[in-house]
PDB file of C-alpha atoms in Angstrom:
ATOM      1  CA  MET A 382     100.752 235.969  61.200  1.00 41.00           C
ATOM      2  CA  THR A 383      99.620 239.090  62.978  1.00 42.00           C
ATOM      3  CA  ARG A 384      96.411 238.688  64.899  1.00 44.00           C
ATOM      4  CA  PRO A 385      93.665 241.306  64.834  1.00 41.00           C
ATOM      5  CA  ARG A 386      94.140 243.958  67.494  1.00 46.00           C
ATOM      6  CA  ALA A 387      91.938 243.603  70.551  1.00 42.00           C
ATOM      7  CA  THR A 388      89.119 246.139  70.708  1.00 40.00           C
ATOM      8  CA  PRO A 389      88.395 247.906  74.002  1.00 38.00           C
ATOM      9  CA  ALA A 390      85.793 246.083  76.035  1.00 37.00           C
ATOM     10  CA  ALA A 391      83.002 247.820  77.875  1.00 33.00           C
ATOM     11  CA  ARG A 392      84.037 246.766  81.348  1.00 33.00           C
ATOM     12  CA  THR A 393      87.150 247.283  83.377  1.00 35.00           C
ATOM     13  CA  GLU A 394      89.211 244.331  84.571  1.00 37.00           C
ATOM     14  CA  ASN A 395      89.517 244.140  88.335  1.00 37.00           C
ATOM     15  CA  THR A 396      93.074 244.681  89.478  1.00 37.00           C
ATOM     16  CA  GLN A 397      95.002 243.906  92.595  1.00 37.00           C
ATOM     17  CA  SER A 398      94.650 246.192  95.569  1.00 36.00           C
ATOM     18  CA  THR A 399      96.939 249.187  95.637  1.00 36.00           C
ATOM     19  CA  GLN A 400      96.982 249.528  99.383  1.00 38.00           C
ATOM     20  CA  ALA A 401     100.273 249.980 101.120  1.00 37.00           C
ATOM     21  CA  ALA A 402     102.058 246.743 102.015  1.00 35.00           C
ATOM     22  CA  PRO A 403     101.726 245.578 105.587  1.00 35.00           C
ATOM     23  CA  GLY A 404     104.723 245.007 107.758  1.00 34.00           C
ATOM     24  CA  LEU A 405     106.846 248.039 106.869  1.00 32.00           C
ATOM     25  CA  LYS A 406     107.994 248.833 110.355  1.00 35.00           C
ATOM     26  CA  GLY A 407     109.513 252.097 111.369  1.00 34.00           C
ATOM     27  CA  THR A 408     113.166 251.619 112.356  1.00 34.00           C
ATOM     28  CA  ASP A 409     116.114 253.782 113.131  1.00 35.00           C
ATOM     29  CA  ARG A 410     118.036 252.302 110.237  1.00 38.00           C
ATOM     30  CA  SER A 411     119.312 254.709 107.659  1.00 37.00           C
ATOM     31  CA  THR A 412     117.548 254.828 104.322  1.00 41.00           C
ATOM     32  CA  ASP A 413     119.350 255.700 101.161  1.00 44.00           C
ATOM     33  CA  GLY A 414     118.578 256.449  97.567  1.00 39.00           C
ATOM     34  CA  ALA A 415     119.987 253.334  95.949  1.00 38.00           C
ATOM     35  CA  HIS A 416     118.737 253.085  92.412  1.00 38.00           C
ATOM     36  CA  GLY A 417     119.127 249.502  91.263  1.00 43.00           C
ATOM     37  CA  LEU A 418     121.895 247.144  90.282  1.00 66.00           C
ATOM     38  CA  ASN A 419     123.077 248.900  87.167  1.00 50.00           C
ATOM     39  CA  ASP A 420     124.612 251.703  89.238  1.00 42.00           C
ATOM     40  CA  THR A 421     123.348 254.475  87.013  1.00 36.00           C
ATOM     41  CA  GLY A 422     122.470 256.729  89.914  1.00 36.00           C
ATOM     42  CA  GLN A 423     119.120 257.560  88.305  1.00 36.00           C
ATOM     43  CA  SER A 424     115.802 257.383  90.051  1.00 37.00           C
ATOM     44  CA  ALA A 425     113.353 254.605  89.264  1.00 38.00           C
ATOM     45  CA  THR A 426     110.309 256.607  90.311  1.00 37.00           C
ATOM     46  CA  GLY A 427     107.387 257.484  88.030  1.00 37.00           C
ATOM     47  CA  GLN A 428     107.335 258.238  84.327  1.00 34.00           C
ATOM     48  CA  ASP A 429     110.684 260.022  84.436  1.00 35.00           C
ATOM     49  CA  ALA A 430     112.565 256.840  85.376  1.00 35.00           C
ATOM     50  CA  ALA A 431     115.213 255.706  82.928  1.00 34.00           C
ATOM     51  CA  ALA A 432     114.496 252.596  80.891  1.00 32.00           C
ATOM     52  CA  GLY A 433     116.378 249.407  81.579  1.00 33.00           C
ATOM     53  CA  GLN A 434     117.220 250.137  85.203  1.00 35.00           C
ATOM     54  CA  GLY A 435     117.652 247.525  87.931  1.00 36.00           C
ATOM     55  CA  VAL A 436     118.262 243.810  87.542  1.00 34.00           C
ATOM     56  CA  ALA A 437     117.050 243.812  83.949  1.00 35.00           C
ATOM     57  CA  ALA A 438     119.393 246.637  82.970  1.00 35.00           C
ATOM     58  CA  GLY A 439     120.647 246.901  79.447  1.00 33.00           C
ATOM     59  CA  GLN A 440     117.436 246.979  77.446  1.00 34.00           C
ATOM     60  CA  GLY A 441     117.560 249.113  74.352  1.00 33.00           C
ATOM     61  CA  ALA A 442     115.743 252.359  73.801  1.00 32.00           C
ATOM     62  CA  THR A 443     112.423 252.188  72.023  1.00 32.00           C
ATOM     63  CA  VAL A 444     110.678 254.384  69.514  1.00 31.00           C
ATOM     64  CA  ARG A 445     107.630 256.055  71.028  1.00 32.00           C
ATOM     65  CA  SER A 446     104.485 256.499  69.004  1.00 33.00           C
ATOM     66  CA  PRO A 447     101.916 259.301  69.266  1.00 31.00           C
ATOM     67  CA  GLU A 448      98.964 258.746  71.552  1.00 36.00           C
ATOM     68  CA  ALA A 449      96.430 256.546  69.858  1.00 36.00           C
ATOM     69  CA  ALA A 450      93.521 254.435  70.926  1.00 36.00           C
ATOM     70  CA  PRO A 451      93.893 250.677  70.407  1.00 36.00           C
ATOM     71  CA  GLY A 452      93.098 249.877  66.814  1.00 36.00           C
ATOM     72  CA  ASP A 453      94.445 253.115  65.295  1.00 37.00           C
ATOM     73  CA  ALA A 454      97.268 252.961  62.779  1.00 32.00           C
ATOM     74  CA  ARG A 455     100.597 254.040  64.244  1.00 33.00           C
ATOM     75  CA  THR A 456     104.293 253.276  64.224  1.00 35.00           C
ATOM     76  CA  ARG A 457     104.935 249.869  65.747  1.00 38.00           C
ATOM     77  CA  HIS A 458     107.451 249.483  68.535  1.00 39.00           C
ATOM     78  CA  PRO A 459     110.402 247.143  68.053  1.00 39.00           C
ATOM     79  CA  THR A 460     110.350 244.025  70.198  1.00 39.00           C
ATOM     80  CA  GLN A 461     112.707 244.288  73.152  1.00 42.00           C
ATOM     81  CA  HIS A 462     114.882 241.572  74.610  1.00 43.00           C
ATOM     82  CA  THR A 463     115.499 241.658  78.344  1.00 47.00           C
ATOM     83  CA  ALA A 464     119.154 241.572  79.286  1.00 51.00           C
ATOM     84  CA  PRO A 465     120.200 238.593  81.418  1.00 60.00           C
ATOM     85  CA  THR A 466     120.364 239.034  85.156  1.00 69.00           C
ATOM     86  CA  PRO A 467     123.865 240.147  86.177  1.00 75.00           C
ATOM     87  CA  SER A 468     125.670 237.323  87.938  1.00 87.00           C
ATOM     88  CA  LEU A 469     126.932 237.743  91.476  1.00 91.00           C
ATOM     89  CA  ALA A 470     130.476 237.645  90.083  1.00 91.00           C
ATOM     90  CA  ASP A 471     129.557 240.509  87.739  1.00 88.00           C
ATOM     91  CA  LEU A 472     128.161 242.548  90.635  1.00 88.00           C
ATOM     92  CA  ARG A 473     131.286 241.938  92.717  1.00 91.00           C
ATOM     93  CA  HIS A 474     133.569 242.929  89.834  1.00 91.00           C
ATOM     94  CA  ARG A 475     131.512 246.053  89.158  1.00 88.00           C
ATOM     95  CA  LEU A 476     131.737 247.181  92.741  1.00 90.00           C
ATOM     96  CA  THR A 477     135.438 246.378  92.971  1.00 87.00           C
ATOM     97  CA  THR A 478     136.157 248.625  90.013  1.00 92.00           C
ATOM     98  CA  ARG A 479     133.853 251.480  91.046  1.00 94.00           C
ATOM     99  CA  LEU A 480     134.072 251.786  94.818  1.00 95.00           C
ATOM    100  CA  ASP A 481     136.710 253.956  96.413  1.00 94.00           C
ATOM    101  CA  PRO A 482     139.346 252.179  98.562  1.00 95.00           C
ATOM    102  CA  ALA A 483     137.568 252.827 101.860  1.00 96.00           C
ATOM    103  CA  ALA A 484     134.258 251.477 100.529  1.00 96.00           C
ATOM    104  CA  ARG A 485     135.975 248.413  99.021  1.00 95.00           C
ATOM    105  CA  THR A 486     137.622 247.668 102.357  1.00 96.00           C
ATOM    106  CA  TRP A 487     134.284 247.991 104.151  1.00 96.00           C
ATOM    107  CA  LEU A 488     132.527 245.704 101.653  1.00 96.00           C
ATOM    108  CA  ASP A 489     135.254 243.046 101.814  1.00 96.00           C
ATOM    109  CA  HIS A 490     134.979 243.046 105.615  1.00 96.00           C
ATOM    110  CA  ALA A 491     131.173 242.925 105.490  1.00 96.00           C
ATOM    111  CA  LEU A 492     131.215 239.955 103.110  1.00 96.00           C
ATOM    112  CA  ASP A 493     133.793 238.067 105.180  1.00 96.00           C
ATOM    113  CA  GLU A 494     131.767 238.758 108.303  1.00 94.00           C
ATOM    114  CA  ALA A 495     128.540 237.534 106.683  1.00 95.00           C
ATOM    115  CA  ALA A 496     130.239 234.378 105.410  1.00 95.00           C
ATOM    116  CA  ALA A 497     131.660 233.661 108.874  1.00 94.00           C
ATOM    117  CA  HIS A 498     128.295 234.149 110.619  1.00 90.00           C
ATOM    118  CA  PRO A 499     125.590 233.156 108.108  1.00 90.00           C
ATOM    119  CA  GLY A 500     121.920 232.701 108.811  1.00 79.00           C
ATOM    120  CA  LEU A 501     119.822 234.229 111.553  1.00 84.00           C
ATOM    121  CA  HIS A 502     121.250 234.890 115.009  1.00 76.00           C
ATOM    122  CA  GLY A 503     119.105 236.406 117.739  1.00 72.00           C
ATOM    123  CA  PRO A 504     117.078 239.570 117.276  1.00 80.00           C
ATOM    124  CA  ILE A 505     119.402 240.757 114.526  1.00 83.00           C
ATOM    125  CA  SER A 506     122.415 239.234 112.793  1.00 89.00           C
ATOM    126  CA  VAL A 507     125.623 241.155 112.237  1.00 90.00           C
ATOM    127  CA  TRP A 508     125.154 241.010 108.473  1.00 94.00           C
ATOM    128  CA  GLU A 509     121.731 242.620 108.844  1.00 94.00           C
ATOM    129  CA  LEU A 510     123.475 245.575 110.443  1.00 94.00           C
ATOM    130  CA  ARG A 511     125.777 245.744 107.438  1.00 95.00           C
ATOM    131  CA  LEU A 512     122.738 245.848 105.150  1.00 95.00           C
ATOM    132  CA  ALA A 513     121.597 248.952 106.992  1.00 94.00           C
ATOM    133  CA  GLU A 514     125.038 250.561 106.573  1.00 94.00           C
ATOM    134  CA  ALA A 515     125.497 249.790 102.887  1.00 95.00           C
ATOM    135  CA  GLY A 516     124.056 253.024 101.553  1.00 94.00           C
ATOM    136  CA  ARG A 517     126.231 255.180 103.772  1.00 95.00           C
ATOM    137  CA  ARG A 518     129.358 253.095 103.205  1.00 95.00           C
ATOM    138  CA  CYS A 519     129.100 252.352  99.482  1.00 95.00           C
ATOM    139  CA  GLY A 520     126.987 255.243  98.240  1.00 94.00           C
ATOM    140  CA  ALA A 521     123.438 255.289  96.957  1.00 92.00           C
ATOM    141  CA  ALA A 522     124.351 254.211  93.435  1.00 93.00           C
ATOM    142  CA  HIS A 523     126.016 250.991  94.632  1.00 94.00           C
ATOM    143  CA  ALA A 524     123.948 250.111  97.700  1.00 95.00           C
ATOM    144  CA  ASP A 525     121.586 247.617  96.059  1.00 94.00           C
ATOM    145  CA  ALA A 526     124.447 245.558  94.607  1.00 95.00           C
ATOM    146  CA  ALA A 527     126.351 245.638  97.906  1.00 96.00           C
ATOM    147  CA  ARG A 528     123.288 244.421  99.802  1.00 97.00           C
ATOM    148  CA  VAL A 529     122.659 241.599  97.321  1.00 97.00           C
ATOM    149  CA  LEU A 530     126.258 240.428  97.777  1.00 97.00           C
ATOM    150  CA  ILE A 531     125.918 240.562 101.564  1.00 97.00           C
ATOM    151  CA  LEU A 532     122.703 238.520 101.424  1.00 97.00           C
ATOM    152  CA  ASP A 533     124.482 235.949  99.273  1.00 96.00           C
ATOM    153  CA  ALA A 534     127.532 235.809 101.556  1.00 96.00           C
ATOM    154  CA  ALA A 535     125.207 235.284 104.534  1.00 96.00           C
ATOM    155  CA  ARG A 536     123.541 232.420 102.655  1.00 95.00           C
ATOM    156  CA  ALA A 537     120.197 234.023 103.411  1.00 95.00           C
ATOM    157  CA  GLY A 538     117.396 231.510 103.003  1.00 94.00           C
ATOM    158  CA  ILE A 539     113.714 232.194 102.696  1.00 96.00           C
ATOM    159  CA  ASP A 540     113.302 232.797 106.448  1.00 95.00           C
ATOM    160  CA  ALA A 541     116.124 235.351 106.554  1.00 95.00           C
ATOM    161  CA  LEU A 542     114.959 237.071 103.390  1.00 97.00           C
ATOM    162  CA  THR A 543     111.417 237.287 104.733  1.00 97.00           C
ATOM    163  CA  ARG A 544     112.625 238.829 107.994  1.00 95.00           C
ATOM    164  CA  VAL A 545     114.761 241.408 106.226  1.00 96.00           C
ATOM    165  CA  TYR A 546     111.935 242.212 103.827  1.00 97.00           C
ATOM    166  CA  PHE A 547     109.257 242.799 106.459  1.00 96.00           C
ATOM    167  CA  GLN A 548     111.437 244.377 109.131  1.00 93.00           C
ATOM    168  CA  GLY A 549     113.823 246.362 106.943  1.00 92.00           C
ATOM    169  CA  THR A 550     113.639 249.721 105.255  1.00 94.00           C
ATOM    170  CA  ALA A 551     112.299 250.187 101.745  1.00 94.00           C
ATOM    171  CA  ASP A 552     115.891 250.109 100.484  1.00 95.00           C
ATOM    172  CA  GLU A 553     116.513 246.764 102.172  1.00 96.00           C
ATOM    173  CA  ARG A 554     113.222 245.419 100.847  1.00 97.00           C
ATOM    174  CA  ARG A 555     114.246 246.313  97.339  1.00 96.00           C
ATOM    175  CA  ALA A 556     117.604 244.571  97.802  1.00 96.00           C
ATOM    176  CA  VAL A 557     115.799 241.412  98.891  1.00 98.00           C
ATOM    177  CA  LEU A 558     113.683 241.495  95.739  1.00 98.00           C
ATOM    178  CA  HIS A 559     116.801 241.937  93.592  1.00 96.00           C
ATOM    179  CA  ALA A 560     118.472 239.017  95.376  1.00 97.00           C
ATOM    180  CA  LEU A 561     115.655 236.507  94.848  1.00 97.00           C
ATOM    181  CA  PRO A 562     116.799 235.237  91.404  1.00 95.00           C
ATOM    182  CA  HIS A 563     120.208 234.469  92.920  1.00 95.00           C
ATOM    183  CA  LEU A 564     119.151 232.972  96.247  1.00 96.00           C
ATOM    184  CA  VAL A 565     115.750 231.284  95.831  1.00 96.00           C
ATOM    185  CA  PRO A 566     115.555 228.635  93.070  1.00 93.00           C
ATOM    186  CA  GLY A 567     111.840 227.895  93.408  1.00 95.00           C
ATOM    187  CA  PRO A 568     108.598 229.812  93.966  1.00 97.00           C
ATOM    188  CA  ASP A 569     108.859 229.956  97.781  1.00 97.00           C
ATOM    189  CA  ALA A 570     109.528 233.716  97.769  1.00 97.00           C
ATOM    190  CA  LEU A 571     106.442 234.612  95.740  1.00 98.00           C
ATOM    191  CA  PRO A 572     104.682 236.046  98.836  1.00 98.00           C
ATOM    192  CA  LEU A 573     107.358 238.760  98.924  1.00 98.00           C
ATOM    193  CA  ILE A 574     106.784 239.592  95.255  1.00 98.00           C
ATOM    194  CA  GLU A 575     103.029 239.647  95.774  1.00 97.00           C
ATOM    195  CA  ASP A 576     103.391 241.942  98.775  1.00 97.00           C
ATOM    196  CA  ALA A 577     105.558 244.371  96.812  1.00 97.00           C
ATOM    197  CA  LEU A 578     103.028 244.399  93.992  1.00 97.00           C
ATOM    198  CA  ARG A 579     100.360 245.580  96.433  1.00 96.00           C
ATOM    199  CA  THR A 580     102.319 248.730  97.249  1.00 94.00           C
ATOM    200  CA  ASN A 581     102.409 252.044  95.444  1.00 92.00           C
ATOM    201  CA  ASP A 582     106.164 252.411  95.983  1.00 95.00           C
ATOM    202  CA  THR A 583     107.378 252.582  92.389  1.00 96.00           C
ATOM    203  CA  ARG A 584     110.912 251.568  93.294  1.00 94.00           C
ATOM    204  CA  LEU A 585     109.654 248.405  95.000  1.00 96.00           C
ATOM    205  CA  LEU A 586     107.377 247.710  92.050  1.00 97.00           C
ATOM    206  CA  SER A 587     110.303 248.080  89.637  1.00 96.00           C
ATOM    207  CA  ALA A 588     112.261 245.476  91.604  1.00 97.00           C
ATOM    208  CA  ALA A 589     109.243 243.191  92.027  1.00 98.00           C
ATOM    209  CA  VAL A 590     108.703 242.726  88.270  1.00 97.00           C
ATOM    210  CA  GLY A 591     112.254 241.490  87.734  1.00 96.00           C
ATOM    211  CA  PRO A 592     113.496 238.034  86.669  1.00 96.00           C
ATOM    212  CA  TYR A 593     112.097 236.178  89.683  1.00 97.00           C
ATOM    213  CA  ALA A 594     108.567 237.347  88.900  1.00 97.00           C
ATOM    214  CA  ALA A 595     109.039 236.578  85.213  1.00 96.00           C
ATOM    215  CA  GLN A 596     109.956 233.012  86.074  1.00 96.00           C
ATOM    216  CA  HIS A 597     107.513 232.211  88.860  1.00 97.00           C
ATOM    217  CA  LEU A 598     104.393 234.426  88.770  1.00 97.00           C
ATOM    218  CA  THR A 599     101.275 232.768  87.420  1.00 97.00           C
ATOM    219  CA  ALA A 600      99.870 234.184  84.195  1.00 97.00           C
ATOM    220  CA  HIS A 601      97.006 235.848  86.087  1.00 97.00           C
ATOM    221  CA  ALA A 602      99.266 237.505  88.659  1.00 97.00           C
ATOM    222  CA  TRP A 603     101.809 238.519  86.023  1.00 98.00           C
ATOM    223  CA  ARG A 604      99.157 240.258  83.905  1.00 97.00           C
ATOM    224  CA  HIS A 605      98.033 242.264  86.911  1.00 97.00           C
ATOM    225  CA  ALA A 606     101.657 243.151  87.645  1.00 98.00           C
ATOM    226  CA  VAL A 607     101.974 244.604  84.143  1.00 98.00           C
ATOM    227  CA  LEU A 608      98.779 246.607  84.640  1.00 97.00           C
ATOM    228  CA  LYS A 609     100.045 247.825  88.026  1.00 97.00           C
ATOM    229  CA  CYS A 610     103.127 249.206  86.271  1.00 97.00           C
ATOM    230  CA  LEU A 611     100.862 251.092  83.859  1.00 96.00           C
ATOM    231  CA  PHE A 612      98.700 252.407  86.725  1.00 94.00           C
ATOM    232  CA  THR A 613     101.651 253.712  88.717  1.00 95.00           C
ATOM    233  CA  GLY A 614     103.881 254.942  85.903  1.00 95.00           C
ATOM    234  CA  VAL A 615     106.615 252.311  86.268  1.00 96.00           C
ATOM    235  CA  PRO A 616     108.151 251.962  82.787  1.00 96.00           C
ATOM    236  CA  VAL A 617     107.482 248.519  81.329  1.00 96.00           C
ATOM    237  CA  ASP A 618     111.203 248.310  80.542  1.00 95.00           C
ATOM    238  CA  HIS A 619     111.491 247.117  84.137  1.00 96.00           C
ATOM    239  CA  VAL A 620     109.274 244.073  83.447  1.00 97.00           C
ATOM    240  CA  ALA A 621     111.706 241.219  82.907  1.00 96.00           C
ATOM    241  CA  ASP A 622     111.096 238.892  79.961  1.00 96.00           C
ATOM    242  CA  LEU A 623     108.154 241.009  78.822  1.00 97.00           C
ATOM    243  CA  PRO A 624     108.263 240.102  75.104  1.00 95.00           C
ATOM    244  CA  ARG A 625     108.203 236.350  75.780  1.00 95.00           C
ATOM    245  CA  ARG A 626     105.482 236.387  78.399  1.00 96.00           C
ATOM    246  CA  ALA A 627     103.261 238.874  76.553  1.00 96.00           C
ATOM    247  CA  ALA A 628     103.516 237.151  73.167  1.00 95.00           C
ATOM    248  CA  GLY A 629     100.159 235.803  72.024  1.00 93.00           C
ATOM    249  CA  ASP A 630      98.476 236.605  75.362  1.00 96.00           C
ATOM    250  CA  ASP A 631      94.888 237.306  74.337  1.00 95.00           C
ATOM    251  CA  GLU A 632      93.741 237.836  77.935  1.00 97.00           C
ATOM    252  CA  LEU A 633      96.416 240.466  78.529  1.00 97.00           C
ATOM    253  CA  ALA A 634      95.373 242.176  75.279  1.00 96.00           C
ATOM    254  CA  ARG A 635      91.756 242.225  76.466  1.00 96.00           C
ATOM    255  CA  MET A 636      92.739 243.706  79.833  1.00 97.00           C
ATOM    256  CA  LEU A 637      94.828 246.366  78.153  1.00 96.00           C
ATOM    257  CA  GLY A 638      91.931 247.202  75.848  1.00 95.00           C
ATOM    258  CA  ASP A 639      89.591 247.541  78.828  1.00 96.00           C
ATOM    259  CA  TYR A 640      92.028 249.841  80.597  1.00 96.00           C
ATOM    260  CA  ALA A 641      92.524 251.982  77.489  1.00 96.00           C
ATOM    261  CA  ALA A 642      88.768 252.254  76.975  1.00 96.00           C
ATOM    262  CA  GLU A 643      88.239 253.270  80.606  1.00 95.00           C
ATOM    263  CA  ARG A 644      90.840 256.031  80.424  1.00 94.00           C
ATOM    264  CA  THR A 645      89.580 257.264  77.067  1.00 95.00           C
ATOM    265  CA  ALA A 646      85.987 257.417  78.332  1.00 96.00           C
ATOM    266  CA  ALA A 647      87.198 259.451  81.315  1.00 95.00           C
ATOM    267  CA  GLY A 648      88.984 261.893  79.011  1.00 94.00           C
ATOM    268  CA  ARG A 649      92.424 260.783  80.191  1.00 94.00           C
ATOM    269  CA  THR A 650      95.428 259.911  78.051  1.00 93.00           C
ATOM    270  CA  VAL A 651      96.423 256.312  77.452  1.00 94.00           C
ATOM    271  CA  PRO A 652      99.998 255.505  78.548  1.00 93.00           C
ATOM    272  CA  GLU A 653     102.333 255.021  75.615  1.00 94.00           C
ATOM    273  CA  ASP A 654     103.702 251.904  77.293  1.00 96.00           C
ATOM    274  CA  LEU A 655     100.249 250.334  76.973  1.00 96.00           C
ATOM    275  CA  HIS A 656     100.542 250.466  73.177  1.00 95.00           C
ATOM    276  CA  ARG A 657     103.958 248.844  73.370  1.00 95.00           C
ATOM    277  CA  VAL A 658     102.688 245.948  75.460  1.00 96.00           C
ATOM    278  CA  LEU A 659      99.610 245.588  73.266  1.00 95.00           C
ATOM    279  CA  ASP A 660     101.891 245.258  70.239  1.00 95.00           C
ATOM    280  CA  LEU A 661     103.814 242.515  72.034  1.00 95.00           C
ATOM    281  CA  THR A 662     100.620 240.524  72.630  1.00 94.00           C
ATOM    282  CA  GLU A 663     100.287 240.263  68.850  1.00 89.00           C
ATOM    283  CA  SER A 664     103.646 238.516  68.533  1.00 69.00           C
ATOM    284  CA  ILE A 665     103.168 234.782  68.224  1.00 60.00           C
ATOM    285  CA  THR A 666     105.539 231.949  67.427  1.00 52.00           C
ATOM    286  CA  PRO A 667     105.082 230.770  63.818  1.00 47.00           C
ATOM    287  CA  ALA A 668     103.751 227.269  63.322  1.00 47.00           C
ATOM    288  CA  PRO A 669     106.395 224.704  62.243  1.00 50.00           C
ATOM    289  CA  VAL A 670     106.891 224.442  58.492  1.00 46.00           C
ATOM    290  CA  THR A 671     105.670 221.137  57.064  1.00 47.00           C
ATOM    291  CA  ASP A 672     106.101 219.423  53.731  1.00 48.00           C
ATOM    292  CA  HIS A 673     103.259 216.949  54.120  1.00 46.00           C
ATOM    293  CA  PRO A 674     100.160 217.916  52.106  1.00 44.00           C
ATOM    294  CA  HIS A 675      97.928 217.205  55.122  1.00 47.00           C
ATOM    295  CA  GLY A 676      99.952 219.311  57.514  1.00 45.00           C
ATOM    296  CA  LYS A 677     101.974 216.552  59.185  1.00 45.00           C
ATOM    297  CA  GLU A 678     105.639 217.183  59.752  1.00 44.00           C
ATOM    298  CA  SER A 679     107.882 215.202  57.501  1.00 37.00           C
TER     299      SER A 679
END
């Protein structure tokens, strides 16, 4: 049964700080324009980013509705289903088929080198140097996937991932976030996700709301992550497992209503993605069918 739509509340929900993340140190490493693990070569910045990019690539296009305040009649958006995270074998096969011979040779050597000298060694490990080279060697469109494979070959644990995240470039940070579902089985890497969610770097935010966040963020933190995407213009297509986590979430619906009311009162437009997420909060799992006259399952 469809629940009544949440009405905008008078107050605005407090959100997480949008200050820049600490620890982003200036280095002489090269930065590149890698654009996620689906190798589309499109930018994941702002409202012009393509839907379905990054680890959760493969989501279908959606039908956009006209601007409307919560509660107005409009075309409903179809529920999306997040594509599964590409396996490491899938990433390796994709790169093998798309890289030119010189880049494939470099990647094979980098992976062998990382496997032979895993973990942290001194001020910087040899595989960390290969992370810095990946954009130049493999090209911007394939750099994220190459870095994830190198991190896996190096058997990077939470300490190594944390060092790369806080000492690396924004491109290397994003690769760490993409690698978390593959390398960290539990919630130990949540501080990295939380740090990324405090930034205004839309490409980091897109990576931060991937499968690892969907699995491990608390409900409170996850709701604020969704709102942060709306604040910064990151398409909600990047939010992994959005339909499942948003379904029946009355608190998220209230927060969305507050945000819509605030923008409307200020004479600003309400993001279309907000309506999509609000529709998802109205999706609930039907109660089990019973044959017993008093509601007990037979």
